[in-house]
């Protein structure tokens, strides 16, 4: 389907293309200056049913970054649903995300004609890139259709009325109009299910569709059903349009999944598609692709002595679990060491202090054994051995989808890889959560929304720092990276500390969690606080 010869080359976006990807020369597309008076714009409408695949060319960078921007919006839609936000709240959040990542201006913005076409081209291409990534399994298709339908609904409701009607006329829906005779004959029934149309009944238009296409209206008894056919008033037009959008997208995704093995995809695009679908399955929100490296304080150097206190106060459950296993067994297996070592590296633990920390933790072996079997791998994670690469800390998506733990392993994500009983036990043991609080987390985990469970845990354990339900890591952000979790916890703690308050994080022992701040005008901290950066 897509082909390229160089990372900066342009990618053929025709969905039906199946030419060989070998020996293709680099191609370039020069975008001419757009003149709205001379050139008819390619995209006539703001709304799109995505019935026709894009045929223009895009660069590899556009291919990936446009898809990532759309993924951020769809992931936020999923997160809002899993966190039981009302539709009004979801709409407000998504409109904000759309302005940032996927803006679509109305046709009335005539002075920005060239920008209209570019915005709509990005929307068009990004949809089809994600369609390729998410057609590969029934679960991905189901989640993609649900998120895309919600996105279309939000745009449909905010579109200009005249532009929306103009767009609908191009779709040629197979809706059968109710005749005047039929409408008058069943007047009583039609008004009884839609009382608000009584005053405008004479001018109201009705359409006949099979009831399965408007199940939401049938469920709410908002339409008259006769012989398996629903009579839908024009006022309920949005339900018809959304049902049509959903059914067409579901059908097209299945066709794409069947055709995918036969398409001639450039092998450089396959990792991109896998990366996108992996992020979506993990429920990653806005900052999934951002650099997760954090620095608690520009002048602070984290030492081996600080690790225990920092992890137990501010680390997410996955890292806290690894730390406690290390304390208990004085050893971690390869993937657990890799996951934890890179996390500590991103916190700002220098290699010298990392070697001290790991040597102390592996207290059951000799110095010679440690140097021979573990020192190299620790330095390798810091890019000081082997190919000397700067390895990033593992994101939530990678922890969830790669290097699955076996029976004897400790790495991975507790929300996904723990049994419900073990997860409940860990929540009780480490965080002292009530049954109701645990049920919120366990319910999200049962539905496969692991990031929502982790985010809710953050909210519960940081409630005394002013974090409210639904706020997440801030502004509704879900957990997407262990280091991001730590950063936000540390930031909240420092913010409250600076206000001179007494802080005790949920789930900590009283001799660990309570930090006293002296009220001497400068908010100086006592001796206990000097152990923290």
Coordinates of N, CA and C in Angstrom, one line a residue, residues 131 473 482:
X131 N -6.3 3.3 10.4 CA -7.1 2.2 9.9 C -6.2 1.0 9.6
X473 N -2.9 12.9 36.2 CA -1.6 13.5 36.4 C -1.6 15.0 36.3
X482 N 6.1 5.4 33.4 CA 6.4 5.3 34.9 C 7.2 6.6 35.3

